[in-house]
Short mmCIF file of C-alpha atoms in Angstrom, two decimals:
data_model
loop_
_atom_site.label_atom_id
_atom_site.label_comp_id
_atom_site.label_asym_id
_atom_site.label_seq_id
_atom_site.Cartn_x
_atom_site.Cartn_y
_atom_site.Cartn_z
CA MET A 712 143.04 110.56 139.53
CA GLU A 713 145.28 112.85 141.79
CA THR A 714 144.49 116.63 140.84
CA LEU A 715 140.69 116.09 140.07
CA GLU A 716 137.52 115.37 141.36
CA VAL A 717 134.78 114.06 138.70
CA ALA A 718 131.27 114.18 139.99
CA ARG A 719 128.03 113.21 137.60
CA GLN A 720 124.32 113.86 138.82
CA PHE A 721 121.56 114.19 136.02
CA GLY A 722 123.48 115.24 133.29
CA ILE A 723 125.90 117.24 135.47
CA VAL A 724 129.65 116.59 135.46
CA THR A 725 130.99 118.78 138.11
CA ILE A 726 135.44 119.12 137.36
CA THR A 727 136.79 119.86 140.08
CA LEU A 728 140.84 120.88 140.35
CA ASN A 729 141.67 119.35 143.39
CA ARG A 730 145.05 120.91 144.68
CA PRO A 731 143.89 123.73 147.41
CA GLU A 732 147.62 123.51 148.83
CA LYS A 733 148.79 125.29 145.53
CA LYS A 734 145.07 127.62 144.76
CA ASN A 735 144.41 124.67 142.31
CA ALA A 736 147.76 125.31 140.18
CA ALA A 737 147.94 123.07 136.86
CA ASN A 738 151.22 120.40 137.10
CA GLY A 739 151.56 117.97 134.42
CA THR A 740 149.60 115.57 135.82
CA MET A 741 146.77 118.28 135.83
CA TRP A 742 147.20 118.77 131.91
CA ASP A 743 147.28 115.06 131.92
CA GLU A 744 143.90 114.70 133.43
CA LEU A 745 141.85 117.30 132.25
CA LEU A 746 143.22 115.93 128.72
CA ALA A 747 141.71 112.80 129.41
CA THR A 748 138.19 113.99 131.13
CA PHE A 749 137.40 116.40 128.69
CA ILE A 750 138.26 113.59 125.37
CA GLU A 751 136.16 111.55 127.97
CA ILE A 752 133.40 113.68 128.69
CA GLY A 753 133.18 114.39 124.91
CA GLY A 754 132.27 110.71 124.08
CA ARG A 755 129.28 110.32 126.88
CA ASP A 756 125.43 110.39 125.55
CA ASP A 757 124.72 111.10 129.58
CA ASP A 758 126.77 113.90 129.88
CA ARG A 759 124.54 116.80 129.52
CA VAL A 760 126.39 119.98 130.47
CA VAL A 761 129.89 120.69 132.34
CA VAL A 762 130.47 122.50 134.95
CA VAL A 763 134.35 123.60 136.08
CA THR A 764 135.22 124.91 139.23
CA GLY A 765 137.94 124.52 142.13
CA ALA A 766 138.65 123.54 145.40
CA GLY A 767 139.54 125.27 148.44
CA GLY A 768 137.99 128.39 146.96
CA ASN A 769 140.06 129.50 144.42
CA PHE A 770 139.71 128.18 141.05
CA CYS A 771 143.34 128.32 139.86
CA SER A 772 146.32 130.21 140.48
CA GLY A 773 147.99 129.23 136.70
CA ALA A 774 150.22 126.68 135.50
CA ASP A 775 152.16 125.17 138.59
CA LEU A 776 156.12 126.77 137.54
CA THR A 777 157.35 125.26 140.73
CA GLY A 778 155.79 121.77 140.52
CA GLY A 779 156.19 120.85 137.18
CA GLY A 780 155.20 121.98 133.85
CA ALA A 781 155.06 118.36 132.67
CA ASN A 782 155.46 114.86 133.50
CA THR A 783 158.50 114.00 131.54
CA PRO A 784 160.58 117.05 132.06
CA GLN A 785 163.09 115.37 129.87
CA ARG A 786 160.63 116.63 126.93
CA HIS A 787 161.22 120.24 125.08
CA GLN A 788 159.73 122.40 125.91
CA LEU A 789 157.15 123.12 122.81
CA ALA A 790 156.19 119.60 123.13
CA VAL A 791 155.06 120.36 126.46
CA MET A 792 153.03 123.33 125.42
CA ARG A 793 151.46 121.03 122.17
CA HIS A 794 150.67 118.96 125.01
CA ILE A 795 148.61 121.77 127.44
CA GLY A 796 147.50 123.41 123.98
CA ASP A 797 145.45 119.80 123.11
CA ALA A 798 143.63 119.99 126.81
CA ALA A 799 142.77 123.73 125.98
CA LEU A 800 140.99 122.99 122.26
CA ALA A 801 139.53 119.52 123.75
CA LEU A 802 137.82 121.35 126.06
CA HIS A 803 136.86 124.22 123.26
CA ARG A 804 135.61 121.09 121.55
CA LEU A 805 133.04 119.67 123.94
CA PRO A 806 129.65 119.16 122.17
CA GLN A 807 128.17 119.94 125.60
CA PRO A 808 127.78 123.06 127.20
CA THR A 809 130.09 124.00 129.62
CA ILE A 810 130.13 126.85 132.47
CA ALA A 811 132.89 128.24 134.56
CA LYS A 812 132.31 128.53 138.30
CA VAL A 813 134.87 130.50 139.08
CA ASP A 814 135.52 131.64 143.69
CA GLY A 815 139.05 133.22 144.24
CA VAL A 816 142.19 133.51 141.82
CA ALA A 817 141.75 132.61 138.50
CA VAL A 818 144.99 133.60 136.76
CA GLY A 819 147.15 133.08 134.01
CA ALA A 820 146.83 130.08 132.74
CA GLY A 821 143.90 128.95 134.98
CA CYS A 822 141.86 132.57 133.70
CA ASN A 823 141.75 130.75 130.25
CA LEU A 824 140.69 127.76 131.22
CA ALA A 825 138.02 129.82 132.66
CA LEU A 826 137.54 131.72 129.57
CA GLY A 827 137.67 128.67 127.83
CA CYS A 828 134.35 127.26 129.17
CA ASP A 829 130.96 128.68 127.13
CA LEU A 830 129.59 130.34 130.59
CA VAL A 831 131.40 131.76 133.21
CA VAL A 832 129.99 132.90 136.57
CA ALA A 833 131.70 134.70 139.18
CA SER A 834 131.65 135.27 142.80
CA ASP A 835 131.75 138.91 143.99
CA GLU A 836 135.25 137.89 145.59
CA ALA A 837 136.87 136.24 142.68
CA ARG A 838 139.86 137.78 140.81
CA PHE A 839 140.91 137.70 137.42
CA SER A 840 144.50 138.36 135.83
CA GLU A 841 146.86 137.67 132.75
CA ILE A 842 149.58 137.15 134.82
CA PHE A 843 151.59 135.68 132.17
CA ALA A 844 154.44 139.21 131.94
CA ARG A 845 154.94 139.01 135.51
CA ARG A 846 156.67 135.82 135.17
CA GLY A 847 158.64 136.67 132.06
CA LEU A 848 156.23 135.17 129.60
CA THR A 849 153.53 135.46 127.00
CA ILE A 850 149.59 134.57 127.21
CA ASP A 851 149.05 130.76 126.36
CA PHE A 852 146.12 128.56 126.55
CA GLY A 853 144.34 129.84 124.39
CA GLY A 854 143.92 133.25 125.85
CA SER A 855 145.28 134.84 122.80
CA TRP A 856 142.07 133.81 120.89
CA LEU A 857 139.42 133.66 123.83
CA LEU A 858 140.40 137.61 124.95
CA PRO A 859 139.85 139.11 122.22
CA ARG A 860 136.39 137.65 121.34
CA ARG A 861 135.03 138.03 124.79
CA VAL A 862 136.00 141.83 125.18
CA GLY A 863 137.52 143.32 122.00
CA LEU A 864 141.62 143.95 120.58
CA HIS A 865 142.80 146.79 122.64
CA ARG A 866 140.94 145.69 126.50
CA ALA A 867 142.80 142.40 125.56
CA LYS A 868 145.92 144.15 124.79
CA GLU A 869 145.68 145.81 128.17
CA LEU A 870 144.63 142.13 130.39
CA ALA A 871 147.70 140.78 128.95
CA LEU A 872 150.35 143.42 128.56
CA LEU A 873 149.85 145.05 131.90
CA ALA A 874 148.99 141.99 133.64
CA GLU A 875 146.90 143.37 135.80
CA ILE A 876 145.27 141.28 139.03
CA ILE A 877 141.51 143.17 138.40
CA SER A 878 137.92 142.87 140.76
CA ALA A 879 134.88 140.25 139.62
CA LYS A 880 133.10 143.70 139.27
CA GLU A 881 135.54 144.99 136.61
CA ALA A 882 135.67 141.64 135.10
CA GLU A 883 131.49 142.21 134.58
CA ALA A 884 131.87 145.65 133.65
CA MET A 885 134.09 144.54 130.90
CA GLY A 886 132.17 141.35 129.51
CA LEU A 887 134.89 138.64 130.50
CA VAL A 888 132.27 137.13 132.71
CA ASN A 889 128.87 136.23 132.07
CA ARG A 890 127.48 137.08 136.21
CA VAL A 891 129.18 137.83 139.22
CA VAL A 892 126.89 137.20 142.09
CA PRO A 893 127.21 136.71 145.70
CA VAL A 894 129.39 134.44 146.95
CA GLY A 895 127.27 132.14 149.43
CA GLU A 896 125.14 131.93 146.00
CA LEU A 897 127.54 130.83 144.11
CA ASP A 898 126.42 127.02 143.95
CA ALA A 899 123.58 127.44 143.74
CA PHE A 900 123.36 129.98 140.57
CA VAL A 901 125.32 127.60 138.97
CA ASP A 902 123.00 124.76 139.74
CA ASP A 903 120.41 126.77 138.08
CA TRP A 904 121.91 127.10 134.90
CA ALA A 905 123.39 123.91 134.43
CA THR A 906 119.83 121.99 135.08
CA LYS A 907 118.50 123.95 132.70
CA LEU A 908 120.71 123.23 130.29
CA ALA A 909 121.28 119.46 131.00
CA ALA A 910 117.09 119.69 130.51
CA GLY A 911 117.92 121.29 126.91
CA PRO A 912 117.92 119.80 123.58
CA PRO A 913 122.08 117.97 123.66
CA ILE A 914 121.59 117.59 119.50
CA ALA A 915 120.88 121.20 118.89
CA LEU A 916 123.28 122.70 121.73
CA ALA A 917 125.69 121.30 120.73
CA GLN A 918 125.22 122.51 116.95
CA THR A 919 124.43 126.05 118.61
CA LYS A 920 127.58 126.61 120.27
CA ARG A 921 129.87 125.45 117.33
CA LEU A 922 127.95 127.98 114.96
CA LEU A 923 128.80 130.51 117.54
CA ASN A 924 132.39 129.06 118.19
CA ASN A 925 133.15 129.28 114.30
CA ALA A 926 131.04 132.85 114.09
CA PHE A 927 133.86 135.02 113.55
CA ALA A 928 135.69 132.38 110.94
CA VAL A 929 133.17 132.16 108.16
CA THR A 930 131.55 134.32 106.05
CA LEU A 931 127.52 135.31 106.46
CA GLU A 932 126.49 133.23 103.40
CA GLN A 933 128.59 130.13 104.91
CA ALA A 934 127.33 130.77 108.54
CA LEU A 935 123.33 130.52 106.59
CA GLU A 936 124.29 127.65 104.74
CA ASP A 937 125.64 126.14 108.02
CA GLU A 938 122.44 127.21 110.18
CA GLY A 939 120.53 125.71 107.10
CA ALA A 940 122.81 122.12 107.72
CA ALA A 941 122.05 122.18 111.46
CA GLN A 942 118.47 122.93 111.51
CA THR A 943 117.89 119.96 108.97
CA VAL A 944 119.66 117.64 111.17
CA ASN A 945 117.58 118.97 113.85
CA PHE A 946 114.20 118.61 112.04
CA GLY A 947 115.32 114.74 111.86
CA THR A 948 115.51 114.32 115.91
CA LYS A 949 112.83 113.08 118.19
CA ASP A 950 113.67 115.58 120.61
CA THR A 951 112.59 118.40 117.69
CA LEU A 952 109.12 116.51 117.44
CA GLU A 953 109.13 116.34 121.30
CA ALA A 954 109.00 120.19 121.76
CA MET A 955 106.77 120.57 118.36
CA SER A 956 104.28 117.73 121.07
CA ALA A 957 105.15 119.31 123.80
CA PHE A 958 104.58 122.86 122.58
CA VAL A 959 100.89 121.93 121.50
CA GLU A 960 100.10 120.25 124.72
CA LYS A 961 101.44 123.15 126.92
CA ARG A 962 103.89 120.69 129.23
CA GLN A 963 107.61 120.67 129.59
CA PRO A 964 109.22 118.85 126.81
CA ASN A 965 111.72 116.31 127.84
CA PHE A 966 114.88 115.74 125.36
CA LYS A 967 116.90 112.62 125.11
CA GLY A 968 119.32 113.73 122.94
CA ASN A 969 118.04 111.21 119.97
#
């Protein structure tokens, strides 16, 4: 691929945005490759957790407004945006847990790419911004849906309307990220979380992720019904039997995803 590096090890698939000369700004090719990569990962049982990060000390500086937001300029802008939206939706639909590992800038669509992951870990040198208004644009890549769920409606409006750049410390204080760690500890911290998730029960984790993603769209009654259905599926898996045996035998379970 031209704009991404995809590496796999021990059930952890790491997607690295790889346009460091542009602070990993996303051009048309990157949107295409992200969409294809997310779809591919979603169909692979051996990919247990996904880490999204950037090359060269930055996460992503948003859409590349100078290098083409689409491979085919003749397409209507709405069609282009729907295609980019497909990448955001494919990330959201991944059954695997996802972690954004953020260093440097994560602004615009790059900020929302990070927020679209289930967990966000930032270095103390990271910076975040819903920078769209500074460019005469409205929020995209799912930010209008993600931000209120992360930080509440009024804080989301503050971030989107003022379009200020905030530090990792400020992002942590408002709940925009899960953890902030010293830049030299970022890799080790994310590796630890990814390893723990990769060792977890894939079916149960996927169902928990779906239940939480749906939490703001359903009633308590529906949530309880969905939980019951998910738990019924779990009790029919070999992984749950393995977890019970491991508990009795005082050992770590070995989950296979079946």
